[in-house]
PDB file of C-alpha atoms in Angstrom:
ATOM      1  CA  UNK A  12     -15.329  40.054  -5.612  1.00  0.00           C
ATOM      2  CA  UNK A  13     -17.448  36.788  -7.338  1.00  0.00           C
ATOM      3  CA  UNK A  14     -14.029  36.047  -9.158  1.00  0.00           C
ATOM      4  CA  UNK A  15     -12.312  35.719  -5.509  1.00  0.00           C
ATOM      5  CA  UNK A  16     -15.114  33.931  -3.927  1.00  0.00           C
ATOM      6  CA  UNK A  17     -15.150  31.438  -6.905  1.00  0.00           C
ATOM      7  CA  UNK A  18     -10.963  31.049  -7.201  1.00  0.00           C
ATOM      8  CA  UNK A  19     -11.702  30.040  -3.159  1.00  0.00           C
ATOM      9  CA  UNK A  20     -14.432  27.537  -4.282  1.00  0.00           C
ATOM     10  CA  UNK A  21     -12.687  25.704  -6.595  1.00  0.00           C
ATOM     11  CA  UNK A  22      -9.181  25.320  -4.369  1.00  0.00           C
ATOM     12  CA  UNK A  23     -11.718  24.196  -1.486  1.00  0.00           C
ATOM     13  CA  UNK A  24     -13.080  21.452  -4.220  1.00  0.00           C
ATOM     14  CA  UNK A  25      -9.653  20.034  -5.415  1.00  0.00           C
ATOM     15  CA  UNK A  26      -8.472  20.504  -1.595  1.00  0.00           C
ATOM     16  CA  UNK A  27     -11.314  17.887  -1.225  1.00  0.00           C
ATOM     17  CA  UNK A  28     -10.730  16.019  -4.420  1.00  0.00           C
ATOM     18  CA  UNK A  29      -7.393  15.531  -3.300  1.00  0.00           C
ATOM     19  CA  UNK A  30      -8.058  14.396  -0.194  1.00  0.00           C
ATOM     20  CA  UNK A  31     -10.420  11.384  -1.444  1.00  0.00           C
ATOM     21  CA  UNK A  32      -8.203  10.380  -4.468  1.00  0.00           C
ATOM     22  CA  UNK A  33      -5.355  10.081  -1.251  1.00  0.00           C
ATOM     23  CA  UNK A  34      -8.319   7.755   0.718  1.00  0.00           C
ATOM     24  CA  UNK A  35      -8.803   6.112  -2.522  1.00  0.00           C
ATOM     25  CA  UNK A  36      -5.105   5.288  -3.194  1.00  0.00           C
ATOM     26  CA  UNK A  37      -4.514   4.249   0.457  1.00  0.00           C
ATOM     27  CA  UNK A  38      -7.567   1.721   0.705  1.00  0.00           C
ATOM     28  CA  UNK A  39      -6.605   0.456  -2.883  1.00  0.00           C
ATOM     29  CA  UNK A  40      -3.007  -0.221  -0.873  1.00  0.00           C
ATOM     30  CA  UNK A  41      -4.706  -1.352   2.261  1.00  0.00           C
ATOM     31  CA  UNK A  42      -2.805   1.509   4.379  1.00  0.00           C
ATOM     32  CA  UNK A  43      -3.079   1.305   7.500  1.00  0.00           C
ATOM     33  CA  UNK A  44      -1.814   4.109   9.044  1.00  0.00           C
ATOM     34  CA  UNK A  45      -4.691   5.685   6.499  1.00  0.00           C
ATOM     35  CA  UNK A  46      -7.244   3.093   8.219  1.00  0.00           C
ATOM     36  CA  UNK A  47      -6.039   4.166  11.911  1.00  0.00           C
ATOM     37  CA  UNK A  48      -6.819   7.849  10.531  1.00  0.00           C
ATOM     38  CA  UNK A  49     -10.043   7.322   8.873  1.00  0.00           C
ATOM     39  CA  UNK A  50     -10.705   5.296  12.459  1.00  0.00           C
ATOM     40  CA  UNK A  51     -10.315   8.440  14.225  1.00  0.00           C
ATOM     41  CA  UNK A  52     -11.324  11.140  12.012  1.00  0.00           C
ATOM     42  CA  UNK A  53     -15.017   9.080  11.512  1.00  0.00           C
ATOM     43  CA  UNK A  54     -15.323   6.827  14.609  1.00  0.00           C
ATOM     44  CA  UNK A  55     -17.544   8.975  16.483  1.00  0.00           C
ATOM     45  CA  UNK A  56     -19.865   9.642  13.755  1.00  0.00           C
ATOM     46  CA  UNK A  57     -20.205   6.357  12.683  1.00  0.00           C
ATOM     47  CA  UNK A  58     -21.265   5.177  15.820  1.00  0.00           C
ATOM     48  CA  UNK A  59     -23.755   7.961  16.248  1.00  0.00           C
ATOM     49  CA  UNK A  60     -25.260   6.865  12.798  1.00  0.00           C
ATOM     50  CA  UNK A  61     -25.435   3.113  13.831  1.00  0.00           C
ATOM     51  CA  UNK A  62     -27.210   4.414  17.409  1.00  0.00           C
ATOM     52  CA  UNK A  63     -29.531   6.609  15.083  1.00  0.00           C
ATOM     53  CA  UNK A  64     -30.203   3.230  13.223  1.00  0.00           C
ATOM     54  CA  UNK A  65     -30.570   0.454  15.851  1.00  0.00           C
ATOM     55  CA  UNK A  66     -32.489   2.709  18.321  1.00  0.00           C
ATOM     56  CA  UNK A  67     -29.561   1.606  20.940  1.00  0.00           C
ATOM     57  CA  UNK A  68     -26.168   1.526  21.950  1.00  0.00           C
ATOM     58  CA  UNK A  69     -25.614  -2.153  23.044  1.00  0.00           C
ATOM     59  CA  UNK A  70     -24.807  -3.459  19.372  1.00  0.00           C
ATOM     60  CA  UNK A  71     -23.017  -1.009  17.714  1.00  0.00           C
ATOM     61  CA  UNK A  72     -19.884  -1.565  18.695  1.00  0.00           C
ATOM     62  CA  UNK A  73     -19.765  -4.778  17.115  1.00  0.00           C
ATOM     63  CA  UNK A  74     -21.325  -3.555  14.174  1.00  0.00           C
ATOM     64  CA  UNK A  75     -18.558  -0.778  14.086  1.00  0.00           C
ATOM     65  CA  UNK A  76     -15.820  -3.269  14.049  1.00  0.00           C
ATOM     66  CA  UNK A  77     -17.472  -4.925  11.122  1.00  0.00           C
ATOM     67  CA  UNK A  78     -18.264  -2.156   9.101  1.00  0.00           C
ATOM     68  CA  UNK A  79     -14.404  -1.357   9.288  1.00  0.00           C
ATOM     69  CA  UNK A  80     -12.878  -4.789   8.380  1.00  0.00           C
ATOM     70  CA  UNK A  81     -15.968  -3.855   5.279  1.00  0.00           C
ATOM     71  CA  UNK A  82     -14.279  -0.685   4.282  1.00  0.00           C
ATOM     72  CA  UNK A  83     -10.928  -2.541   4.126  1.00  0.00           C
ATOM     73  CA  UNK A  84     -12.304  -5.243   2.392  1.00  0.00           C
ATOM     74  CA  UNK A  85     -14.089  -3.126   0.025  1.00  0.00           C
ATOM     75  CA  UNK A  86     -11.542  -0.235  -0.142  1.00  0.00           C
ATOM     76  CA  UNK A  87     -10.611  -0.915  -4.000  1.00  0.00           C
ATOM     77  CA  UNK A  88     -14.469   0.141  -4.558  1.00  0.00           C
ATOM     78  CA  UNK A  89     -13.923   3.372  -3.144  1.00  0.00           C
ATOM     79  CA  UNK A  90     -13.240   5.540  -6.487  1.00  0.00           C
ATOM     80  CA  UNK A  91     -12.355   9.068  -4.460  1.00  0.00           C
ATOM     81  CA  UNK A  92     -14.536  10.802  -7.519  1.00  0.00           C
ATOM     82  CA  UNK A  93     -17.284  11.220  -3.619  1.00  0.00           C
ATOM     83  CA  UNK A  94     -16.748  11.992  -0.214  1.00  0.00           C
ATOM     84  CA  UNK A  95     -15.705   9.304   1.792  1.00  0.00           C
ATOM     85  CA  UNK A  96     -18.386   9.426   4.594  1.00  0.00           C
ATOM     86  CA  UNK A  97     -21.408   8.663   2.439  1.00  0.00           C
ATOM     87  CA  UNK A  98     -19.227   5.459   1.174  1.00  0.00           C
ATOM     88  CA  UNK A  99     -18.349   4.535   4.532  1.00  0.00           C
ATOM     89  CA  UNK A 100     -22.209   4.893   6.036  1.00  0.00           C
ATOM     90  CA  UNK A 101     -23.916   3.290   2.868  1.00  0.00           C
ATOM     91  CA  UNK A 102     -21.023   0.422   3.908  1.00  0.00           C
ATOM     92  CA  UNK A 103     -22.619   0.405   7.646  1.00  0.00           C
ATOM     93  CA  UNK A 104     -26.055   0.245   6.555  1.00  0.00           C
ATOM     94  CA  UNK A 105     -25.601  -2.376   3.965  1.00  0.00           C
ATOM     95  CA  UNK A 106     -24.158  -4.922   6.634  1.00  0.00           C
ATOM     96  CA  UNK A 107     -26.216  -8.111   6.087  1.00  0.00           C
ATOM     97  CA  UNK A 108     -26.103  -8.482   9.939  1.00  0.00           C
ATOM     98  CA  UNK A 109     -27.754  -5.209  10.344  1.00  0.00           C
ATOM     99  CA  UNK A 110     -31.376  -5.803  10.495  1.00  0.00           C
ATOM    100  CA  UNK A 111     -30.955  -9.498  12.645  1.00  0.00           C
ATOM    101  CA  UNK A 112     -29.392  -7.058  15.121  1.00  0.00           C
ATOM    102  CA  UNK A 113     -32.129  -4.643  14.868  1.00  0.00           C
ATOM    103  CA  UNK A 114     -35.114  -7.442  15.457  1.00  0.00           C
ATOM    104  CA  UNK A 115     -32.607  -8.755  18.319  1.00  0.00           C
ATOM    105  CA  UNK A 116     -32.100  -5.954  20.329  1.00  0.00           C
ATOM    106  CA  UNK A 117     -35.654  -4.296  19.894  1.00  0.00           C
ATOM    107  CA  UNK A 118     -37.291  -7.246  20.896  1.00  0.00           C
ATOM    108  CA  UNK A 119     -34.557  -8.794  23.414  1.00  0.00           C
ATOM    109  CA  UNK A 120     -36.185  -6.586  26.242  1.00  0.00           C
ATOM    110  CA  UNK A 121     -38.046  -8.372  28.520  1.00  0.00           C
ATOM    111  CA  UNK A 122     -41.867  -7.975  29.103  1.00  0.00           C
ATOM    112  CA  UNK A 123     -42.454  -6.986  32.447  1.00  0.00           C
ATOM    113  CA  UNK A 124     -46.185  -8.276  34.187  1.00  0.00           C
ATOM    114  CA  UNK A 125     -48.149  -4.913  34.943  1.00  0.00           C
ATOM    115  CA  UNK A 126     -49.849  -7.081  37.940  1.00  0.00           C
ATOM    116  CA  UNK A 127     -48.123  -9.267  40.538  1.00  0.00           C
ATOM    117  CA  UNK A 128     -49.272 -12.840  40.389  1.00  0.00           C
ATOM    118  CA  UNK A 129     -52.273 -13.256  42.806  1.00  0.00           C
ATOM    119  CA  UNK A 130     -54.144 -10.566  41.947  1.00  0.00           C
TER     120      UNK A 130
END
């Protein structure tokens, strides 16, 4: 029975090995049909982990778009030897524009007078 749980473990690991040496390969080639799949497969929680980050949803979509044109700018970097979503969110936090949009957005609000004027 350990023998059969372990032979399932390891095809589950190469399974996923394989699968990131394939992202690998297709960034290094700037695929896109790869892109428009990675797009879809990690859209959602990318923009959850931006919204986690800037407190708001105003900004991320811009700072989606960016982290995107990142990964295919940076795509050769990507080894495959990790799993891609770590890669791709270390990508999204790293974005130099990330913390001007932070201070932007938490402090863009505007103060509101707890008295009317006259009083």
């Amino acid at each position: 029975m350990f023998a059969f749980e372990t032979i399932f473990e390891n095809i589950g690991a190469e399974t996923v090995s394989t699968e990131t040496q394939q992202i690998a390969r297709g960034l290094r080639q700037r695929d896109l049909a790869l892109l428009h799949a990675l797009v879809e497969q990690y859209q959602y929680r990318l923009v959850r982990y931006l919204i986690y980050l800037l407190g708001r949803r105003d900004p991320v979509d811009d700072l989606v778009q960016e982290t995107w044109l990142r990964v295919l700018e940076r795509g050769r970097s990507y080894d495959g030897q990790s799993p891609f979503a770590p890669w791709l969110f270390t990508i999204a936090r790293r974005n130099p524009f990330l913390p001007i949009r932070i201070l932007l957005y938490c402090f863009s609000t505007p103060l509101t007078p707890t008295t009317s004027p006259g009083e």
